[in-house]
XYZ file of C-alpha atoms in Angstrom:
170
model
C 221.911 80.369 137.496
C 222.440 76.756 136.502
C 225.567 77.623 134.506
C 226.968 79.711 137.367
C 226.273 76.903 139.843
C 227.962 74.343 137.581
C 230.894 76.707 137.069
C 231.271 77.145 140.829
C 231.165 73.376 141.362
C 233.815 72.735 138.704
C 235.944 75.513 140.181
C 235.653 74.044 143.675
C 236.472 70.530 142.468
C 239.466 71.660 140.424
C 240.848 73.916 143.161
C 240.148 71.940 146.323
C 239.776 68.308 145.335
C 242.166 67.948 142.397
C 244.660 70.726 143.302
C 244.531 72.125 139.761
C 244.223 75.819 140.643
C 245.808 76.905 137.360
C 243.213 75.260 135.114
C 240.085 76.473 136.873
C 240.061 80.001 135.328
C 240.697 78.557 131.862
C 237.764 76.166 132.136
C 235.547 78.926 133.567
C 236.331 81.165 130.585
C 235.614 78.343 128.133
C 232.264 77.602 129.819
C 231.221 81.256 129.561
C 232.287 81.439 125.904
C 230.118 78.403 125.195
C 227.249 79.931 127.200
C 227.373 83.190 125.239
C 227.689 81.388 121.919
C 225.010 78.741 122.523
C 222.429 80.362 124.795
C 222.803 84.092 124.131
C 223.456 83.339 120.434
C 226.448 85.650 120.153
C 228.905 85.017 117.327
C 231.901 83.061 118.604
C 234.300 85.968 118.036
C 232.139 88.318 120.094
C 231.581 85.656 122.774
C 235.348 85.173 123.092
C 236.002 88.935 123.175
C 233.261 89.600 125.740
C 234.243 86.734 128.030
C 237.975 87.302 127.947
C 237.632 91.089 128.253
C 235.365 90.688 131.264
C 237.640 88.127 132.881
C 240.776 90.185 132.308
C 239.248 93.372 133.707
C 237.910 91.479 136.736
C 241.289 89.786 137.302
C 243.173 93.093 136.998
C 240.894 94.749 139.546
C 241.025 91.816 141.957
C 244.803 91.449 141.680
C 245.245 95.178 142.310
C 242.975 94.922 145.357
C 245.009 91.991 146.692
C 248.120 94.124 146.407
C 246.503 97.262 147.899
C 244.542 95.629 150.736
C 246.717 92.676 151.702
C 250.131 93.069 150.070
C 250.362 89.432 149.033
C 248.279 86.463 148.025
C 249.534 84.540 151.053
C 247.898 87.123 153.347
C 244.557 86.540 151.613
C 244.923 82.777 151.854
C 245.894 82.971 155.546
C 242.327 83.193 156.799
C 238.822 82.832 155.399
C 237.510 86.335 156.268
C 240.264 87.877 154.115
C 238.958 85.951 151.115
C 235.427 87.150 151.781
C 236.665 90.726 152.184
C 238.553 90.491 148.887
C 235.521 89.120 147.033
C 233.254 91.805 148.530
C 235.691 94.610 147.729
C 236.107 93.330 144.175
C 232.342 93.126 143.697
C 231.883 96.654 145.062
C 234.532 98.122 142.754
C 233.364 96.207 139.655
C 229.627 96.821 140.129
C 230.121 100.510 140.968
C 232.507 101.073 138.063
C 230.375 99.376 135.468
C 227.157 100.932 136.764
C 228.811 104.347 136.421
C 230.008 103.538 132.889
C 226.540 102.272 131.959
C 224.925 105.464 133.273
C 227.374 107.507 131.169
C 226.345 105.574 128.053
C 229.635 103.719 127.738
C 229.821 100.142 126.590
C 229.708 98.042 123.488
C 226.854 97.957 121.011
C 228.076 95.524 118.404
C 225.847 94.827 115.428
C 225.822 91.038 115.688
C 224.878 90.548 112.039
C 227.983 92.348 110.789
C 230.449 90.186 112.700
C 232.077 87.603 110.482
C 235.327 85.685 110.455
C 238.106 87.490 108.675
C 241.863 87.164 108.969
C 241.828 89.839 111.664
C 239.313 87.830 113.700
C 241.377 84.668 113.340
C 244.491 86.489 114.597
C 242.504 87.893 117.519
C 241.123 84.448 118.344
C 244.620 82.933 118.314
C 245.864 85.795 120.508
C 243.066 85.179 122.992
C 243.731 81.435 123.034
C 247.404 82.137 123.776
C 246.259 84.516 126.521
C 244.011 81.840 128.016
C 246.908 79.395 128.137
C 249.150 82.096 129.607
C 246.680 82.642 132.461
C 247.553 79.202 133.809
C 251.264 79.992 133.707
C 250.813 83.437 135.257
C 248.666 82.099 138.092
C 251.139 79.273 138.707
C 253.890 81.712 139.720
C 251.633 83.838 142.022
C 253.647 87.043 141.523
C 251.219 89.893 142.248
C 253.081 92.649 140.407
C 253.514 90.452 137.346
C 249.816 89.482 137.530
C 248.785 93.142 137.691
C 250.999 94.055 134.746
C 249.841 91.063 132.697
C 246.135 91.681 133.284
C 246.419 95.433 132.700
C 248.256 94.921 129.408
C 245.633 92.420 128.261
C 242.805 94.734 129.404
C 244.241 97.673 127.488
C 244.741 95.536 124.379
C 241.243 94.046 124.452
C 239.514 97.331 125.256
C 241.458 99.177 122.548
C 240.687 96.489 119.990
C 237.019 96.258 120.982
C 236.548 100.029 120.875
C 238.303 100.268 117.523
C 236.166 97.436 116.161
C 232.964 99.065 117.387
C 233.899 102.409 115.796
C 234.629 100.666 112.485
C 231.256 98.919 112.567
C 229.321 102.103 113.440
């Protein structure tokens, strides 16, 4: 709860006080990577994969909902209730989807002891770092269709890689 509260405060300060909307998601992702690595004791590679995969899937769903429900980001920003509706709809879709997947036995079960840095992991880490930097650029332009395409492509890549990695480790 403390980490989430601190993350929300930094997000508010960056977005509303410093007008740095583009950097807020990047810093949020970095904070969660550090949380998973330090507190949950996940290997850094797995912490990066879990955090970025979760963020990308969430962003793809929320961007699609913006497009479906409102048509544009400006319509969401026009009034406060639209923002609350978007957050509630996103939460409903994400929680329902992942609860269903959990009930079906889907998900990742990495053996944490087997994860180690190899060339493949270094390439993946560099790819994810490039993705994190690209998030700022993508969000700067506020093009919904481009956002949807970008987040879907990253989701497919990360889910494919994660699934392949899990099957190799099994």
